[in-house]
XYZ file of C-alpha atoms in Angstrom:
561
model
C 0.000 0.000 0.000
C 1.247 3.540 -0.772
C 2.485 5.763 2.000
C -0.053 8.097 3.648
C 1.728 11.031 2.108
C 0.785 9.962 -1.402
C -2.785 8.997 -0.647
C -5.627 11.289 -1.772
C -8.466 9.060 -0.607
C -8.574 6.497 2.142
C -11.518 4.478 3.386
C -11.007 5.471 7.006
C -10.632 9.223 6.539
C -12.194 10.198 3.215
C -10.832 13.113 1.234
C -8.233 15.313 2.914
C -8.174 18.932 1.743
C -4.559 19.765 2.486
C -1.585 21.050 0.567
C 1.601 20.487 2.504
C 0.727 17.946 5.202
C -1.824 15.255 5.756
C -2.861 14.062 9.163
C -4.181 10.546 9.686
C -7.492 10.884 11.483
C -8.917 8.216 13.783
C -11.814 6.157 12.564
C -14.865 6.945 14.669
C -18.132 5.008 14.655
C -20.915 6.391 12.514
C -23.265 6.434 15.496
C -21.092 9.166 17.009
C -22.720 11.516 14.539
C -26.449 12.047 14.308
C -26.845 13.242 10.759
C -29.209 12.165 8.035
C -27.807 10.874 4.718
C -27.239 13.355 1.935
C -29.354 13.233 -1.180
C -26.713 11.809 -3.486
C -26.433 8.986 -5.937
C -25.096 5.640 -4.728
C -21.893 6.115 -6.667
C -21.087 9.086 -4.446
C -21.503 7.231 -1.162
C -17.869 6.298 -0.622
C -16.636 9.707 -1.714
C -19.024 11.328 0.750
C -17.748 9.342 3.711
C -15.585 12.137 5.133
C -14.042 15.454 4.358
C -11.347 17.575 6.003
C -10.870 21.055 4.609
C -7.312 22.348 4.468
C -5.050 24.541 2.421
C -5.761 27.428 4.776
C -2.514 29.285 4.553
C -0.688 31.016 7.394
C 0.255 27.651 8.797
C -3.300 26.738 9.820
C -4.787 23.306 9.302
C -8.113 21.758 10.206
C -9.042 18.224 11.151
C -12.061 16.083 11.690
C -13.224 12.698 12.828
C -14.498 10.968 9.704
C -17.674 8.962 9.563
C -17.710 5.274 8.663
C -18.161 4.682 4.940
C -21.263 2.996 3.550
C -20.106 -0.390 2.281
C -23.403 -1.575 0.819
C -22.995 -3.172 -2.659
C -22.916 -0.518 -5.388
C -23.935 -0.933 -9.009
C -22.175 -3.487 -11.193
C -20.229 -0.760 -12.964
C -18.555 0.095 -9.642
C -17.269 -3.425 -8.948
C -13.613 -2.440 -8.439
C -14.599 0.071 -5.754
C -16.858 -2.501 -4.131
C -14.033 -5.040 -4.051
C -11.712 -2.508 -2.469
C -14.302 -1.511 0.121
C -15.135 -5.115 0.940
C -11.472 -6.022 1.327
C -10.850 -3.069 3.585
C -13.917 -3.882 5.657
C -12.832 -7.511 6.020
C -9.330 -6.456 7.029
C -10.629 -4.063 9.646
C -13.075 -6.631 10.947
C -10.268 -9.130 11.496
C -8.210 -6.581 13.407
C -11.096 -5.056 15.374
C -13.718 -7.684 16.285
C -15.935 -5.055 17.907
C -15.169 -1.639 16.431
C -18.016 -0.010 18.323
C -16.472 -1.001 21.650
C -12.817 -0.530 20.737
C -12.643 2.918 19.153
C -9.191 4.552 19.004
C -8.854 7.656 21.184
C -9.418 11.063 19.599
C -6.151 12.770 18.691
C -5.292 16.298 19.793
C -5.622 17.515 16.204
C -9.211 16.268 16.129
C -9.977 18.394 19.188
C -9.200 21.663 17.416
C -12.094 23.638 15.887
C -12.286 24.027 12.096
C -10.971 27.225 10.564
C -13.442 29.980 9.644
C -12.529 33.294 8.001
C -15.275 35.071 9.974
C -14.685 37.010 13.198
C -17.048 34.756 15.145
C -15.323 31.443 15.863
C -15.654 28.418 18.153
C -13.174 28.748 21.046
C -10.772 25.833 21.414
C -12.108 24.821 24.827
C -15.748 24.903 23.680
C -15.023 22.699 20.674
C -12.959 20.320 22.773
C -15.771 19.910 25.299
C -18.209 19.141 22.480
C -15.942 16.485 20.970
C -15.424 14.836 24.358
C -19.043 15.129 25.537
C -21.088 11.909 25.870
C -22.413 11.021 22.472
C -26.039 11.992 22.017
C -25.918 14.614 24.762
C -26.914 18.213 23.914
C -23.318 19.313 24.483
C -22.043 16.969 21.748
C -23.853 18.787 18.913
C -22.906 21.777 16.805
C -25.062 24.874 17.313
C -24.863 28.638 16.938
C -24.359 28.997 20.702
C -20.767 27.744 20.443
C -19.464 30.856 18.664
C -17.785 33.889 20.210
C -16.678 37.119 18.602
C -16.394 40.901 18.932
C -19.358 42.520 20.705
C -20.873 45.992 20.507
C -19.229 46.911 23.815
C -15.808 45.877 22.571
C -15.800 42.551 24.398
C -13.927 39.888 22.407
C -16.145 36.979 23.516
C -19.684 38.127 22.707
C -22.280 35.444 21.936
C -24.577 35.185 18.935
C -27.862 36.986 19.653
C -31.232 35.512 18.639
C -34.251 37.796 18.115
C -37.626 36.026 18.211
C -40.287 38.218 16.564
C -44.037 37.593 16.549
C -45.246 40.667 14.638
C -44.428 42.553 11.448
C -43.447 45.630 13.459
C -40.904 43.853 15.636
C -39.480 42.043 12.614
C -39.008 45.312 10.737
C -37.416 46.979 13.760
C -34.915 44.141 14.169
C -34.087 44.244 10.459
C -33.587 47.996 10.562
C -31.330 47.866 13.617
C -29.174 44.852 12.823
C -29.416 43.535 9.253
C -29.671 46.332 6.680
C -25.907 46.624 6.162
C -25.245 42.875 5.852
C -24.137 41.436 2.509
C -24.271 37.733 3.490
C -27.276 36.132 5.186
C -28.209 32.570 6.024
C -31.831 31.823 5.154
C -34.339 29.077 5.909
C -38.079 28.458 6.325
C -40.234 26.159 8.426
C -43.852 25.188 7.805
C -46.449 22.752 9.014
C -45.506 19.199 7.923
C -48.953 18.489 6.469
C -49.571 21.956 4.989
C -51.253 22.056 1.587
C -50.769 24.671 -1.099
C -54.412 25.718 -0.752
C -54.032 26.488 2.948
C -53.049 29.735 4.662
C -49.733 31.559 4.802
C -49.478 30.700 8.497
C -49.259 27.002 7.692
C -47.137 27.256 4.539
C -44.619 29.884 5.695
C -44.843 29.467 9.450
C -41.348 30.641 10.392
C -38.689 32.656 8.553
C -35.085 32.435 9.749
C -32.282 34.757 8.690
C -28.799 35.024 10.142
C -25.727 37.199 9.824
C -22.314 36.555 11.320
C -23.328 37.873 14.745
C -27.150 37.724 14.896
C -30.103 35.513 14.094
C -33.706 36.624 13.571
C -36.732 34.334 13.768
C -39.907 35.781 12.260
C -42.846 33.693 13.455
C -45.435 34.532 10.785
C -47.828 31.945 12.181
C -48.271 34.172 15.258
C -48.601 37.503 13.449
C -51.783 39.497 14.013
C -54.770 38.449 11.956
C -54.806 41.631 9.889
C -53.537 39.929 6.754
C -50.121 41.625 6.824
C -47.154 39.261 6.865
C -44.426 41.181 5.028
C -42.846 44.529 5.838
C -40.971 46.670 3.300
C -37.536 45.978 4.776
C -37.837 42.193 4.579
C -39.061 42.387 0.995
C -36.219 44.775 0.144
C -33.577 42.426 1.559
C -34.953 39.328 -0.158
C -35.248 41.043 -3.552
C -31.834 42.739 -3.411
C -29.323 40.863 -5.650
C -26.454 42.620 -3.837
C -27.302 40.719 -0.629
C -26.350 37.043 -0.875
C -28.915 34.748 0.768
C -27.676 31.199 1.164
C -29.087 27.927 2.445
C -29.935 24.342 1.540
C -32.784 23.888 -0.959
C -33.130 27.655 -1.006
C -34.953 27.448 -4.336
C -37.872 25.673 -2.693
C -37.958 28.160 0.175
C -37.953 31.120 -2.199
C -40.702 29.515 -4.262
C -42.852 29.527 -1.134
C -42.085 33.206 -0.586
C -43.152 33.961 -4.137
C -46.337 31.895 -4.032
C -47.572 32.957 -0.610
C -45.970 36.358 0.070
C -45.393 37.792 -3.430
C -41.645 38.130 -2.840
C -39.395 37.562 -5.859
C -36.127 36.636 -4.185
C -32.818 37.481 -5.854
C -29.222 36.890 -4.819
C -29.968 33.326 -3.628
C -27.159 30.750 -3.536
C -27.585 27.000 -3.032
C -25.039 25.698 -0.513
C -25.106 22.201 -2.030
C -23.646 23.578 -5.272
C -20.747 25.281 -3.489
C -20.172 22.221 -1.281
C -19.861 19.850 -4.254
C -17.803 22.288 -6.302
C -15.197 22.654 -3.542
C -15.180 19.029 -2.398
C -14.892 17.368 -5.786
C -12.646 20.017 -7.363
C -10.206 19.255 -4.557
C -10.359 15.488 -5.071
C -10.495 15.715 -8.871
C -13.811 13.801 -8.980
C -15.492 16.315 -11.264
C -18.169 13.830 -12.328
C -19.768 14.288 -8.895
C -20.126 18.059 -9.285
C -23.846 18.402 -9.881
C -26.946 20.065 -8.480
C -28.216 17.168 -6.425
C -28.918 18.402 -2.927
C -26.840 17.606 0.138
C -28.714 18.215 3.359
C -27.579 20.636 6.017
C -26.721 17.940 8.570
C -24.207 16.296 6.233
C -22.565 19.579 5.295
C -22.254 20.630 8.941
C -20.800 17.267 9.970
C -18.170 17.240 7.232
C -17.266 20.919 7.507
C -17.708 21.748 11.218
C -16.732 18.237 12.407
C -19.713 18.018 14.763
C -23.278 16.762 14.196
C -25.970 19.399 13.716
C -28.348 19.844 16.639
C -31.879 18.726 15.770
C -33.800 18.441 19.016
C -36.720 16.103 19.592
C -38.756 15.640 16.410
C -38.292 19.279 15.436
C -39.156 18.802 11.776
C -42.380 16.972 12.523
C -43.464 19.273 15.359
C -45.926 22.117 15.000
C -44.547 25.440 13.814
C -47.878 27.253 14.176
C -47.688 27.410 17.969
C -45.290 29.446 20.140
C -41.867 27.878 19.743
C -40.360 25.638 22.370
C -36.741 26.159 23.300
C -35.512 23.197 21.256
C -37.313 24.597 18.194
C -35.684 27.994 18.684
C -32.230 26.450 19.003
C -32.769 24.159 16.013
C -34.181 26.834 13.685
C -31.570 29.398 14.739
C -28.752 26.891 14.212
C -29.992 25.979 10.721
C -29.875 29.593 9.545
C -26.549 30.343 11.222
C -24.949 27.190 9.842
C -25.567 28.534 6.335
C -23.479 31.643 7.086
C -20.514 29.698 8.447
C -20.715 27.006 5.752
C -20.648 29.577 2.970
C -17.732 31.462 4.526
C -15.658 28.319 5.103
C -16.346 26.674 1.751
C -15.844 29.901 -0.178
C -12.516 30.324 1.609
C -11.435 26.891 0.372
C -12.733 27.645 -3.123
C -10.505 30.723 -3.245
C -7.515 28.587 -2.227
C -8.024 26.091 -5.056
C -5.545 26.329 -7.914
C -6.938 26.943 -10.452
C -9.822 28.711 -8.713
C -13.356 27.924 -9.926
C -15.948 30.721 -9.892
C -18.666 30.907 -7.247
C -21.781 29.010 -8.395
C -24.399 31.231 -10.002
C -27.397 32.475 -8.062
C -30.299 30.035 -8.196
C -32.621 32.468 -9.974
C -30.160 32.700 -12.880
C -30.685 28.976 -13.585
C -27.159 28.494 -14.953
C -24.932 25.396 -14.737
C -22.012 25.066 -12.331
C -18.687 26.188 -13.812
C -15.349 24.597 -12.992
C -12.002 26.351 -13.121
C -10.645 27.432 -16.525
C -14.168 28.124 -17.776
C -15.328 24.511 -18.047
C -19.129 24.390 -17.734
C -20.794 21.229 -16.500
C -24.069 20.179 -18.178
C -25.772 19.694 -14.808
C -29.478 19.192 -14.382
C -31.516 21.750 -12.465
C -32.207 21.267 -8.761
C -35.750 20.101 -9.279
C -38.857 20.405 -11.380
C -41.621 22.883 -10.677
C -43.606 20.202 -8.892
C -40.693 19.562 -6.528
C -39.876 23.161 -5.699
C -41.357 23.081 -2.216
C -39.862 19.756 -1.128
C -36.998 19.572 1.362
C -34.054 17.221 0.819
C -34.675 13.667 1.881
C -33.438 12.665 5.293
C -34.598 15.897 6.977
C -38.240 15.171 7.569
C -38.098 13.754 11.083
C -35.109 13.598 13.377
C -35.132 12.686 17.036
C -32.531 14.405 19.184
C -31.824 14.768 22.878
C -34.069 16.216 25.563
C -32.536 19.512 26.669
C -31.594 19.710 30.317
C -32.478 22.697 32.507
C -28.781 23.486 32.840
C -28.302 23.523 29.077
C -31.352 25.739 28.531
C -30.165 28.155 31.202
C -26.810 28.487 29.450
C -28.590 29.720 26.312
C -31.027 32.031 28.045
C -28.951 35.177 27.629
C -28.594 34.660 23.863
C -32.332 34.676 23.068
C -34.452 37.821 23.177
C -38.230 37.723 22.790
C -39.070 40.905 20.897
C -42.373 42.630 21.714
C -44.346 45.591 20.429
C -44.008 47.513 23.710
C -40.455 48.444 22.747
C -41.512 49.976 19.448
C -41.308 53.672 18.711
C -44.487 55.469 17.699
C -42.692 56.631 14.572
C -43.217 54.436 11.506
C -40.287 52.524 10.055
C -39.192 54.127 6.821
C -37.388 52.271 4.099
C -34.257 54.181 3.237
C -34.179 54.488 -0.511
C -30.750 54.725 -2.116
C -29.952 58.308 -3.049
C -29.620 58.767 -6.801
C -26.134 59.580 -7.929
C -25.749 63.226 -8.943
C -26.240 63.625 -12.685
C -23.141 64.990 -14.370
C -24.150 66.924 -17.509
C -21.448 67.377 -20.094
C -20.603 71.027 -20.781
C -21.092 70.423 -24.500
C -24.686 69.370 -23.858
C -25.271 72.492 -21.746
C -23.886 74.683 -24.508
C -25.926 72.942 -27.226
C -29.106 73.297 -25.165
C -28.468 77.024 -24.712
C -27.845 77.470 -28.441
C -31.080 75.635 -29.268
C -33.048 77.808 -26.847
C -31.486 81.002 -28.221
C -32.310 79.945 -31.769
C -35.978 79.298 -30.936
C -36.221 82.600 -29.073
C -34.789 84.476 -32.059
C -37.381 83.240 -34.558
C -40.089 85.629 -35.737
C -43.454 85.049 -33.967
C -45.128 84.196 -37.262
C -42.843 81.200 -37.630
C -43.996 79.550 -34.408
C -47.289 78.449 -35.958
C -45.595 76.741 -38.876
C -43.638 73.491 -38.921
C -40.446 74.068 -37.015
C -37.758 72.070 -35.284
C -38.338 71.116 -31.685
C -35.910 72.046 -28.933
C -34.623 68.454 -28.605
C -33.975 68.268 -32.368
C -32.083 71.536 -32.334
C -30.073 70.454 -29.305
C -28.972 67.257 -31.080
C -28.042 69.268 -34.166
C -25.909 71.812 -32.301
C -24.201 69.113 -30.246
C -23.212 67.298 -33.443
C -22.518 70.308 -35.664
C -20.392 72.277 -33.180
C -18.287 69.290 -32.130
C -16.505 67.715 -35.068
C -15.138 64.948 -32.856
C -18.608 63.617 -31.967
C -20.430 61.089 -34.163
C -24.150 60.266 -33.710
C -23.423 57.328 -31.392
C -21.444 59.570 -29.060
C -24.122 62.256 -29.204
C -26.712 59.639 -28.217
C -24.649 58.680 -25.161
C -24.214 62.299 -24.066
C -27.897 63.139 -24.346
C -29.183 60.335 -22.138
C -28.231 57.427 -19.846
C -29.070 54.827 -21.072
C -28.151 56.201 -24.506
C -30.711 57.104 -27.139
C -30.912 54.962 -30.253
C -28.363 56.133 -32.815
C -30.990 56.401 -35.568
C -33.126 58.549 -33.277
C -30.285 61.062 -33.028
C -29.699 60.911 -36.805
C -33.346 61.758 -37.450
C -33.269 64.578 -34.871
C -30.307 66.184 -36.648
C -31.713 65.754 -40.165
C -35.133 67.112 -39.168
C -33.556 70.171 -37.581
C -31.552 70.828 -40.764
C -34.556 70.215 -43.061
C -37.071 72.301 -41.146
C -34.756 75.194 -40.302
C -32.448 74.998 -43.351
C -29.413 74.860 -41.099
C -25.774 74.677 -42.161
C -23.897 71.383 -42.392
C -20.637 69.935 -43.695
C -21.150 67.670 -46.706
C -18.447 65.152 -45.852
C -19.721 64.662 -42.285
C -23.336 64.531 -43.457
C -22.520 61.757 -45.909
C -20.156 59.764 -43.696
C -21.894 60.035 -40.333
C -25.602 60.516 -41.103
C -26.617 59.388 -44.587
C -24.416 56.288 -44.459
C -26.633 54.937 -41.661
C -29.871 55.260 -43.657
C -30.952 52.454 -46.055
C -30.804 53.373 -49.751
C -34.519 52.758 -50.191
C -35.228 55.423 -47.570
C -32.709 57.857 -49.036
C -34.669 57.721 -52.305
C -37.742 59.260 -50.675
C -38.464 63.004 -51.123
C -37.632 63.754 -47.479
C -33.941 62.813 -47.940
C -33.346 63.584 -51.659
C -32.312 67.129 -50.859
C -29.557 65.904 -48.529
C -28.303 63.350 -51.046
C -28.165 65.890 -53.873
C -26.516 68.458 -51.644
C -23.718 66.040 -50.747
C -23.188 65.046 -54.411
C -22.687 68.604 -55.663
C -19.146 69.552 -56.510
C -17.511 72.582 -55.064
C -17.993 73.849 -51.569
C -17.584 71.475 -48.676
C -20.263 73.245 -46.639
C -23.947 73.615 -47.419
C -24.784 77.116 -46.268
C -27.701 77.811 -44.062
C -28.559 79.391 -40.760
C -26.157 79.092 -37.868
């Protein structure tokens, strides 16, 4: 067998994302992690067994305990892989008669938290306690509550704050105070398990979760007042702003619900599964697995954060139309916050790939995933229209631990129940972006003044007859007085976005025809008449211009200035 240094994939540790060094990770039992299987094809099962992101730079590395690979028989076409897996399994079985009872100890490297480029990180001691906690206990799971970062008061160890809102007003206030300047948000929805499309908003979009690096907001639409108002202007503005990246798992289905039930056309939405597969399989060179099949949140958290995602007791199958229990708050907050950290970590590793592939396109653009060097994969879309509101398999019902009083107390200071009593009597105003000051070219100003002076100088009797309009005269003077400007450039100076070039040509010609204005024959022929089809030039309206340009002698056709 090759040395560990030359291995890219190994049954016991999966794919190792590292550049200079590779650490051999202990093989932990699959039951140590409480995650549901990803929605992937069977041929991806072995490749999905574990992942350890690396290549961090600055001497940093990350580690993980890898999950046991699925050794069930694959398709006939995968026989060599099956033989290898079976041989490895038989070898391990002979050496370890009872792997569940004789698990190697966790190494010190496995007790270090994964790298994140964000300011909020898991402290070493917190991560260590989670890895060493009794399996299945609340302390053994990953959740938002593990992170610490810079606080508003300057403290370096502030916790993530959760804002639980039960009205449109409180939701808008929280958005205005904490989220309007954020460019990356985690996003998720919850709804009643048995909700039908014909039922109310409260059952189909029961809870909205958004998260930034330092805060999480839970908008419990199911408890909003029965006045028919579920969406405030700030929430709609954030969701429809393409400059704000909203990311999550099966975000297309969630945004479809927003469109159907709340009339919100979300933009700037990124599917985490696409980024996850792009980074993972670009690193291993298994490009055939880069596709748009979904990978659930639990799998991504386990492989990236190296801890199982907290689920709570039957959170997915519980009611989301009633006031939330503590385990529901923790679960829903963790789901949204996980999206923020996952995006940051995986995008960091994408940037470290050489060559570097581009970030996957936003979901609403409906474009395929691109590899490095411009290679585009002919991947299928995430799902058909009939499937747009389905969640990935494996996330329907998950039973987790019962939370102890001690554990709940430790999270009490991170959760704030927002209420209307704290609201100001002043309405929340949506701050519209100020239009950029319009810079008018001095040549346009001068041409406009000349056109106005010309119209003012005409005899009163002329005003009742056919005459050139101000905008036609302005186009003429801008072109005639500036020999370096062609009609295309005149069109760009007169308006943003530019006028049509032929519109400007007609303006100039009409001004000359109606007012018998002066023009240069060579410019008239090269810049104006050359753009008009010959069949049109043969009409009486343009014959005068054609004949004037064909006459020998003077280069200018005299007329009024």
